[in-house]
CSV table of C-alpha atoms and ligand atoms in Angstrom, one decimal:
chain,number,residue,atom,x,y,z
A,1,UNK,CA,-21.7,-27.9,-24.8
A,2,UNK,CA,-19.5,-26.9,-22.0
A,3,UNK,CA,-22.1,-25.2,-20.0
A,4,UNK,CA,-24.4,-28.4,-20.4
A,5,UNK,CA,-21.8,-30.5,-19.2
A,6,UNK,CA,-21.0,-28.5,-16.1
A,7,UNK,CA,-24.9,-28.5,-15.6
A,8,UNK,CA,-25.2,-32.4,-15.7
A,9,UNK,CA,-22.0,-32.9,-13.7
A,10,UNK,CA,-23.1,-30.2,-10.8
A,11,UNK,CA,-26.6,-31.9,-10.7
A,12,UNK,CA,-27.6,-34.3,-7.9
A,13,UNK,CA,-30.1,-35.3,-10.0
A,14,UNK,CA,-30.5,-35.5,-14.0
A,15,UNK,CA,-33.7,-36.8,-15.8
A,16,UNK,CA,-34.1,-37.6,-19.2
A,17,UNK,CA,-37.3,-37.9,-20.9
A,18,UNK,CA,-37.3,-39.7,-24.2
A,19,UNK,CA,-39.9,-40.5,-27.0
A,20,UNK,CA,-40.0,-42.1,-30.4
A,21,UNK,CA,-37.2,-39.3,-31.7
A,22,UNK,CA,-34.6,-41.4,-29.9
A,23,UNK,CA,-35.2,-44.6,-31.9
A,24,UNK,CA,-35.6,-42.6,-35.5
A,25,UNK,CA,-31.6,-42.8,-35.6
A,26,UNK,CA,-32.1,-47.0,-35.5
A,27,UNK,CA,-34.6,-46.6,-38.0
A,28,UNK,CA,-37.6,-47.1,-35.9
A,29,UNK,CA,-40.3,-45.1,-37.8
A,30,UNK,CA,-41.3,-42.3,-35.2
A,31,UNK,CA,-45.5,-41.7,-34.4
A,32,UNK,CA,-46.1,-38.5,-35.9
A,33,UNK,CA,-43.5,-38.1,-38.6
A,34,UNK,CA,-44.0,-38.9,-42.1
A,35,UNK,CA,-43.8,-42.6,-42.3
A,36,UNK,CA,-46.2,-42.7,-38.7
A,37,UNK,CA,-49.2,-44.1,-40.9
A,38,UNK,CA,-49.4,-47.9,-41.3
A,39,UNK,CA,-51.8,-49.3,-44.2
A,40,UNK,CA,-53.3,-45.5,-44.0
A,41,UNK,CA,-54.1,-45.9,-40.1
A,42,UNK,CA,-52.7,-43.4,-37.7
A,43,UNK,CA,-51.4,-44.8,-34.6
A,44,UNK,CA,-54.0,-42.9,-32.4
A,45,UNK,CA,-56.3,-44.9,-34.3
A,46,UNK,CA,-54.9,-48.4,-33.7
A,47,UNK,CA,-53.3,-48.3,-30.3
A,48,UNK,CA,-56.9,-48.2,-28.5
A,49,UNK,CA,-58.6,-50.3,-26.6
A,50,UNK,CA,-61.6,-49.9,-29.0
A,51,UNK,CA,-59.4,-50.6,-32.1
A,52,UNK,CA,-58.6,-53.8,-30.4
A,53,UNK,CA,-62.2,-54.7,-29.6
A,54,UNK,CA,-63.0,-54.2,-32.9
A,55,UNK,CA,-60.4,-55.7,-34.7
A,56,UNK,CA,-57.8,-57.5,-33.0
A,57,UNK,CA,-56.5,-59.3,-35.8
A,58,UNK,CA,-55.6,-55.8,-37.4
A,59,UNK,CA,-54.4,-54.3,-34.3
A,60,UNK,CA,-52.1,-57.3,-33.6
A,61,UNK,CA,-51.1,-57.4,-37.4
A,62,UNK,CA,-49.6,-53.7,-36.6
A,63,UNK,CA,-47.6,-54.8,-33.5
A,64,UNK,CA,-46.5,-57.9,-35.4
A,65,UNK,CA,-44.7,-55.9,-38.1
A,66,UNK,CA,-43.6,-53.0,-35.6
A,67,UNK,CA,-42.1,-56.1,-33.6
A,68,UNK,CA,-40.7,-57.5,-36.9
A,69,UNK,CA,-39.1,-53.9,-37.8
A,70,UNK,CA,-37.3,-53.3,-34.5
A,71,UNK,CA,-36.3,-56.7,-33.9
A,72,UNK,CA,-34.1,-56.0,-37.2
A,73,UNK,CA,-32.8,-52.6,-35.9
A,74,UNK,CA,-29.9,-51.7,-33.2
A,75,UNK,CA,-29.6,-49.2,-30.4
A,76,UNK,CA,-28.3,-46.2,-31.7
A,77,UNK,CA,-25.2,-43.6,-29.9
A,78,UNK,CA,-28.0,-42.2,-28.3
A,79,UNK,CA,-29.3,-45.1,-26.8
A,80,UNK,CA,-25.8,-46.2,-25.7
A,81,UNK,CA,-24.5,-42.7,-24.4
A,82,UNK,CA,-28.3,-42.6,-22.1
A,83,UNK,CA,-27.0,-46.1,-20.8
A,84,UNK,CA,-23.4,-44.9,-20.0
A,85,UNK,CA,-24.7,-41.7,-18.3
A,86,UNK,CA,-26.5,-44.4,-15.9
A,87,UNK,CA,-23.2,-45.4,-14.7
A,88,UNK,CA,-21.3,-42.1,-15.2
A,89,UNK,CA,-24.0,-39.5,-13.7
A,90,UNK,CA,-24.5,-39.8,-10.2
A,91,UNK,CA,-28.7,-39.6,-9.7
A,92,UNK,CA,-29.3,-40.3,-13.4
A,93,UNK,CA,-32.6,-41.7,-14.3
A,94,UNK,CA,-34.0,-42.4,-17.4
A,95,UNK,CA,-38.0,-42.2,-18.2
A,96,UNK,CA,-39.2,-43.4,-21.8
A,97,UNK,CA,-42.6,-43.0,-23.5
A,98,UNK,CA,-41.1,-45.8,-26.2
A,99,UNK,CA,-41.8,-49.3,-26.2
A,100,UNK,CA,-40.0,-50.9,-28.1
A,101,UNK,CA,-37.2,-52.0,-25.2
A,102,UNK,CA,-34.1,-50.3,-27.6
A,103,UNK,CA,-32.9,-48.4,-24.2
A,104,UNK,CA,-32.6,-51.7,-22.4
A,105,UNK,CA,-31.1,-53.4,-25.0
A,106,UNK,CA,-28.1,-50.6,-25.2
A,107,UNK,CA,-27.6,-51.5,-21.9
A,108,UNK,CA,-29.8,-49.0,-19.4
A,109,UNK,CA,-30.9,-50.8,-16.6
A,110,UNK,CA,-33.3,-48.6,-14.5
A,111,UNK,CA,-35.9,-47.5,-17.3
A,112,UNK,CA,-39.2,-46.4,-16.4
A,113,UNK,CA,-41.3,-47.3,-18.9
A,114,UNK,CA,-44.6,-45.1,-18.8
A,115,UNK,CA,-46.1,-46.7,-22.0
A,116,UNK,CA,-45.2,-50.3,-21.4
A,117,UNK,CA,-43.3,-52.9,-23.6
A,118,UNK,CA,-43.9,-54.3,-27.1
A,119,UNK,CA,-42.0,-57.5,-26.2
A,120,UNK,CA,-44.6,-58.2,-23.4
A,121,UNK,CA,-48.1,-59.4,-23.5
A,122,UNK,CA,-51.0,-59.5,-20.9
A,123,UNK,CA,-54.1,-62.1,-20.4
A,124,UNK,CA,-56.6,-59.9,-19.1
A,125,UNK,CA,-58.6,-62.9,-18.1
A,126,UNK,CA,-56.0,-64.2,-15.7
A,127,UNK,CA,-54.1,-60.8,-15.2
A,128,UNK,CA,-50.9,-61.9,-15.8
A,129,UNK,CA,-48.0,-60.7,-18.3
A,130,UNK,CA,-45.3,-62.7,-19.9
A,131,UNK,CA,-42.5,-61.8,-22.2
A,132,UNK,CA,-42.7,-62.9,-25.8
A,133,UNK,CA,-40.4,-62.3,-28.1
A,134,UNK,CA,-41.3,-64.5,-31.3
A,135,UNK,CA,-40.6,-62.2,-34.9
A,136,UNK,CA,-43.1,-63.1,-36.6
A,137,UNK,CA,-45.7,-64.2,-33.9
A,138,UNK,CA,-46.6,-67.5,-34.8
A,139,UNK,CA,-50.4,-67.2,-34.3
A,140,UNK,CA,-52.1,-64.0,-34.7
A,141,UNK,CA,-54.2,-62.9,-32.6
A,142,UNK,CA,-51.9,-64.5,-29.8
A,143,UNK,CA,-53.9,-66.6,-27.0
A,144,UNK,CA,-53.1,-67.4,-23.4
A,145,UNK,CA,-51.8,-70.8,-23.5
A,146,UNK,CA,-53.6,-71.4,-20.0
A,147,UNK,CA,-57.3,-70.1,-20.6
A,148,UNK,CA,-57.3,-69.5,-24.5
A,149,UNK,CA,-58.4,-65.8,-24.2
A,150,UNK,CA,-56.8,-63.4,-26.2
A,151,UNK,CA,-53.6,-61.8,-25.4
A,152,UNK,CA,-53.0,-58.0,-25.7
A,153,UNK,CA,-49.7,-56.0,-26.1
A,154,UNK,CA,-48.7,-55.0,-22.6
A,155,UNK,CA,-48.4,-51.5,-23.5
A,156,UNK,CA,-50.5,-48.3,-22.7
A,157,UNK,CA,-53.3,-47.4,-24.9
A,158,UNK,CA,-54.4,-43.9,-25.7
A,159,UNK,CA,-57.7,-43.5,-23.1
A,160,UNK,CA,-55.8,-46.0,-20.6
A,161,UNK,CA,-54.2,-44.7,-17.7
A,162,UNK,CA,-50.4,-45.1,-17.2
A,163,UNK,CA,-49.1,-47.5,-14.7
A,164,UNK,CA,-49.4,-45.9,-11.3
A,165,UNK,CA,-46.4,-46.9,-10.0
A,166,UNK,CA,-43.9,-45.7,-13.2
A,167,UNK,CA,-46.1,-42.5,-13.6
A,168,UNK,CA,-45.8,-41.6,-9.8
A,169,UNK,CA,-42.0,-42.4,-9.9
A,170,UNK,CA,-41.7,-40.2,-12.7
A,171,UNK,CA,-43.2,-37.0,-11.5
A,172,UNK,CA,-41.2,-37.5,-8.4
A,173,UNK,CA,-38.2,-37.8,-10.2
A,174,UNK,CA,-39.2,-34.7,-12.5
A,175,UNK,CA,-39.9,-32.7,-9.2
A,176,UNK,CA,-36.7,-33.2,-7.5
A,177,UNK,CA,-34.4,-33.2,-10.3
A,178,UNK,CA,-31.9,-30.4,-11.1
A,179,UNK,CA,-31.8,-30.7,-15.0
A,180,UNK,CA,-34.1,-32.5,-17.2
A,181,UNK,CA,-33.4,-33.6,-20.9
A,182,UNK,CA,-36.3,-34.0,-22.9
A,183,UNK,CA,-35.0,-35.7,-25.9
A,184,UNK,CA,-37.1,-36.9,-29.2
A,185,UNK,CA,-40.6,-36.2,-28.6
A,186,UNK,CA,-43.1,-33.9,-30.0
A,187,UNK,CA,-44.3,-32.7,-26.3
A,188,UNK,CA,-48.1,-33.9,-27.4
A,189,UNK,CA,-48.7,-37.4,-25.6
A,190,UNK,CA,-50.0,-36.6,-21.7
A,191,UNK,CA,-49.6,-37.1,-19.0
A,192,UNK,CA,-45.7,-37.9,-20.0
A,193,UNK,CA,-45.6,-34.2,-21.5
A,194,UNK,CA,-46.3,-32.7,-18.4
A,195,UNK,CA,-43.1,-34.0,-16.8
A,196,UNK,CA,-41.0,-31.4,-18.1
A,197,UNK,CA,-43.5,-28.3,-17.0
A,198,UNK,CA,-43.4,-30.3,-13.6
A,199,UNK,CA,-39.1,-30.0,-13.4
A,200,UNK,CA,-39.5,-26.3,-14.7
A,201,UNK,CA,-41.5,-25.1,-11.8
A,202,UNK,CA,-39.4,-26.9,-9.1
A,203,UNK,CA,-36.4,-24.8,-10.7
A,204,UNK,CA,-35.0,-27.7,-12.6
A,205,UNK,CA,-32.7,-26.6,-15.8
A,206,UNK,CA,-35.1,-28.0,-18.7
A,207,UNK,CA,-33.0,-29.4,-21.9
A,208,UNK,CA,-35.0,-30.1,-25.1
A,209,UNK,CA,-33.1,-32.3,-27.8
A,210,UNK,CA,-34.9,-32.4,-31.2
A,211,UNK,CA,-35.0,-31.2,-34.8
A,212,UNK,CA,-38.0,-29.5,-34.8
A,213,UNK,CA,-39.9,-27.1,-32.5
A,214,UNK,CA,-43.0,-28.7,-29.8
A,215,UNK,CA,-45.4,-27.2,-27.3
A,216,UNK,CA,-42.4,-27.3,-24.9
A,217,UNK,CA,-39.9,-25.4,-26.9
A,218,UNK,CA,-40.6,-21.9,-25.7
A,219,UNK,CA,-40.3,-23.2,-22.0
A,220,UNK,CA,-37.2,-25.0,-22.3
A,221,UNK,CA,-33.9,-23.2,-21.0
A,222,UNK,CA,-32.3,-25.1,-23.7
A,223,UNK,CA,-33.4,-26.0,-27.1
A,224,UNK,CA,-30.6,-28.1,-29.1
A,225,UNK,CA,-32.0,-28.6,-32.6
A,226,UNK,CA,-30.5,-31.5,-34.1
A,227,UNK,CA,-30.6,-35.1,-33.8
A,228,UNK,CA,-30.4,-37.0,-30.5
A,229,UNK,CA,-27.4,-38.9,-31.4
A,230,UNK,CA,-25.4,-36.1,-32.6
A,231,UNK,CA,-26.3,-33.7,-29.9
A,232,UNK,CA,-25.8,-36.2,-27.2
A,233,UNK,CA,-22.2,-37.2,-28.3
A,234,UNK,CA,-21.2,-33.9,-28.0
A,235,UNK,CA,-22.6,-33.3,-24.8
A,236,UNK,CA,-20.9,-36.7,-23.8
A,237,UNK,CA,-17.7,-35.6,-25.1
A,238,UNK,CA,-17.8,-32.4,-23.1
A,239,UNK,CA,-18.8,-34.3,-19.9
A,240,UNK,CA,-15.5,-36.4,-20.5
A,241,UNK,CA,-13.3,-33.7,-21.7
A,242,UNK,CA,-14.6,-32.2,-17.6
A,243,UNK,CA,-13.9,-35.9,-16.2
A,244,UNK,CA,-11.4,-38.0,-17.9
A,245,UNK,CA,-12.1,-40.7,-15.7
A,246,UNK,CA,-14.8,-42.4,-17.9
A,247,UNK,CA,-13.9,-43.7,-21.5
A,248,UNK,CA,-14.8,-41.2,-24.6
A,249,UNK,CA,-17.8,-41.8,-26.8
A,250,UNK,CA,-17.0,-41.6,-30.6
A,251,UNK,CA,-16.8,-38.2,-31.7
A,252,UNK,CA,-19.4,-36.6,-33.6
A,253,UNK,CA,-20.3,-33.0,-35.2
A,254,UNK,CA,-23.3,-30.9,-33.9
A,255,UNK,CA,-24.9,-27.9,-35.1
A,256,UNK,CA,-27.0,-26.9,-32.2
A,257,UNK,CA,-28.8,-23.5,-30.7
A,258,UNK,CA,-29.2,-22.4,-27.4
A,259,UNK,CA,-31.5,-19.9,-26.1
A,260,UNK,CA,-31.4,-19.5,-22.6
A,261,UNK,CA,-34.9,-17.9,-21.4
B,301,BV8,C1,-54.4,-41.1,-20.4
B,301,BV8,C2,-48.3,-46.9,-26.5
B,301,BV8,C3,-56.2,-41.3,-18.6
B,301,BV8,C4,-48.5,-47.8,-27.3
B,301,BV8,C5,-48.6,-44.5,-26.5
B,301,BV8,C6,-54.3,-34.5,-20.8
B,301,BV8,C7,-53.8,-35.5,-19.7
B,301,BV8,C8,-54.0,-36.7,-19.6
B,301,BV8,C9,-54.7,-37.5,-20.8
B,301,BV8,C10,-55.0,-36.3,-21.8
B,301,BV8,C11,-54.7,-35.2,-21.6
B,301,BV8,N1,-54.9,-34.4,-23.4
B,301,BV8,C12,-55.0,-35.7,-24.0
B,301,BV8,C13,-55.1,-36.9,-23.4
B,301,BV8,C14,-55.6,-38.1,-23.9
B,301,BV8,C15,-54.0,-39.0,-25.0
B,301,BV8,C16,-53.3,-38.0,-25.2
B,301,BV8,O1,-52.3,-37.2,-24.7
B,301,BV8,N2,-53.4,-37.6,-26.4
B,301,BV8,C17,-52.6,-36.9,-27.4
B,301,BV8,C18,-52.2,-37.5,-28.6
B,301,BV8,C19,-53.2,-35.5,-27.6
B,301,BV8,N3,-53.3,-39.4,-23.4
B,301,BV8,C20,-53.9,-40.9,-23.2
B,301,BV8,O2,-54.9,-41.3,-23.6
B,301,BV8,C21,-52.8,-41.4,-22.2
B,301,BV8,N4,-53.9,-41.9,-21.0
B,301,BV8,O3,-54.1,-39.9,-20.1
B,301,BV8,O4,-55.7,-41.8,-19.7
B,301,BV8,C22,-56.8,-42.3,-17.9
B,301,BV8,C23,-56.4,-41.7,-16.5
B,301,BV8,C24,-57.1,-42.8,-15.6
B,301,BV8,C25,-58.1,-43.8,-16.1
B,301,BV8,C26,-58.3,-43.8,-17.4
B,301,BV8,C27,-57.4,-43.2,-18.2
B,301,BV8,C28,-52.1,-42.6,-22.6
B,301,BV8,C29,-50.9,-42.0,-23.6
B,301,BV8,C30,-50.0,-43.0,-24.0
B,301,BV8,C31,-50.7,-43.7,-25.2
B,301,BV8,N5,-49.6,-44.8,-26.1
B,301,BV8,N6,-47.7,-45.7,-26.7
B,301,BV8,C32,-47.6,-47.9,-28.9
B,301,BV8,O5,-46.8,-47.3,-28.7
B,301,BV8,O6,-48.3,-48.6,-29.8
B,301,BV8,S1,-48.3,-42.9,-26.6
B,301,BV8,C33,-47.3,-43.0,-28.3
B,301,BV8,O7,-47.1,-41.6,-28.5
B,301,BV8,C34,-45.8,-43.8,-27.9
B,301,BV8,O8,-45.2,-44.4,-26.8
B,301,BV8,C35,-44.9,-42.5,-28.3
B,301,BV8,O9,-43.8,-42.7,-27.7
B,301,BV8,C36,-45.9,-41.4,-27.6
B,301,BV8,C37,-45.6,-39.8,-27.9
B,301,BV8,O10,-45.2,-39.5,-28.9
B,301,BV8,P1,-43.5,-39.1,-29.3
B,301,BV8,O11,-42.7,-40.3,-28.7
B,301,BV8,O12,-43.4,-37.9,-28.9
B,301,BV8,O13,-43.4,-39.2,-30.7
B,301,BV8,P2,-43.6,-38.6,-32.0
B,301,BV8,O14,-43.5,-39.1,-33.3
B,301,BV8,O15,-45.0,-37.9,-31.7
B,301,BV8,O16,-42.4,-37.4,-32.1
B,301,BV8,C38,-41.2,-37.9,-32.3
B,301,BV8,C39,-40.2,-36.4,-32.3
B,301,BV8,O17,-39.1,-36.7,-32.3
B,301,BV8,C40,-40.5,-35.4,-33.0
B,301,BV8,O18,-40.9,-34.2,-32.2
B,301,BV8,C41,-39.3,-35.2,-33.8
B,301,BV8,O19,-39.3,-33.8,-34.5
B,301,BV8,C42,-38.3,-35.7,-33.1
B,301,BV8,N7,-37.1,-36.4,-33.9
B,301,BV8,C43,-37.4,-37.2,-34.9
B,301,BV8,N8,-36.0,-37.7,-35.4
B,301,BV8,C44,-35.0,-37.3,-34.2
B,301,BV8,C45,-36.3,-36.6,-33.4
B,301,BV8,N9,-35.6,-36.0,-31.9
B,301,BV8,C46,-34.3,-36.3,-31.8
B,301,BV8,N10,-33.6,-37.1,-32.9
B,301,BV8,C47,-33.9,-37.8,-33.8
B,301,BV8,N11,-33.0,-38.1,-34.9
């Protein structure tokens, strides 16, 4: 962990890319884990414009239940440490695929949300986006108060383009960073999954934090096998041991494996 702390402290630009695994320790189910099913549907089937067209009621019931589940959860140490690094590590940037808003609730201010926000809705007719934190939703499916059209969750569904500005900023950051942490993602959803390789091609150190192997693992310079909360706590402790000016995070044990390629 000392070596990693050195790398992160020496880096002028550090980027963290997170996926659903970062929220797993908050109790939010991941997409492709054993709890990835919802009423025998997979996320890929429901998170599409076609599914919404076909059955907006069903899709909104799914989002309503996810919103309810997320609202009952708290950010975990992984979210909090990443929020702390935004203040403590110069040139730190957070890019997330998650739509749960837990990074923001943990205090992260500049989150690049590639796949949108489950707490926002969009009226396609008027092309306006509004924040809505009702749990549960009073009306399913919700409608626009101005024009009565169906509202949709302001998230990126499969087959939809990511918000161009966010994607472009994420790609620029990946291409210019010195170190990129990939935390809690199965690294199979594109174009987000391409970011670590963009960084690696430009000579950045790529650090994967995940209990399991992923398609990215072989390319990572460091593979830390374990839970995000525990591993980030250990790295955070090593950072504070080297730069005592910051307050300490709670101690944590860690079992990890480092393979330098
Ligand atoms: C697009 C929002 C084109 C909705 C989501 C190549 C290039 C471009 C596109 C494609 C391509 N190949 C295929 C595609 C199509 C598709 C795609 O990638 N499909 C995959 C399944 C093969 N991509 C798209 O459709 C994208 N759109 O490219 O459009 C285009 C261009 C122009 C014009 C029109 C169209 C859109 C993708 C976005 C989809 N939306 N979410 C919602 O959430 O409701 S994706 C969804 O998956 C979530 O956002 C999620 O974050 C994301 C990725 O999943 P993960 O976060 O990785 O979660 P997962 O469960 O898979 O893994 C969790 C990991 O955590 C595991 O590895 C586990 O081991 C680990 N873990 C568990 N516990 C812990 C842990 N890690 C650490 N600590 C723990 N405690």
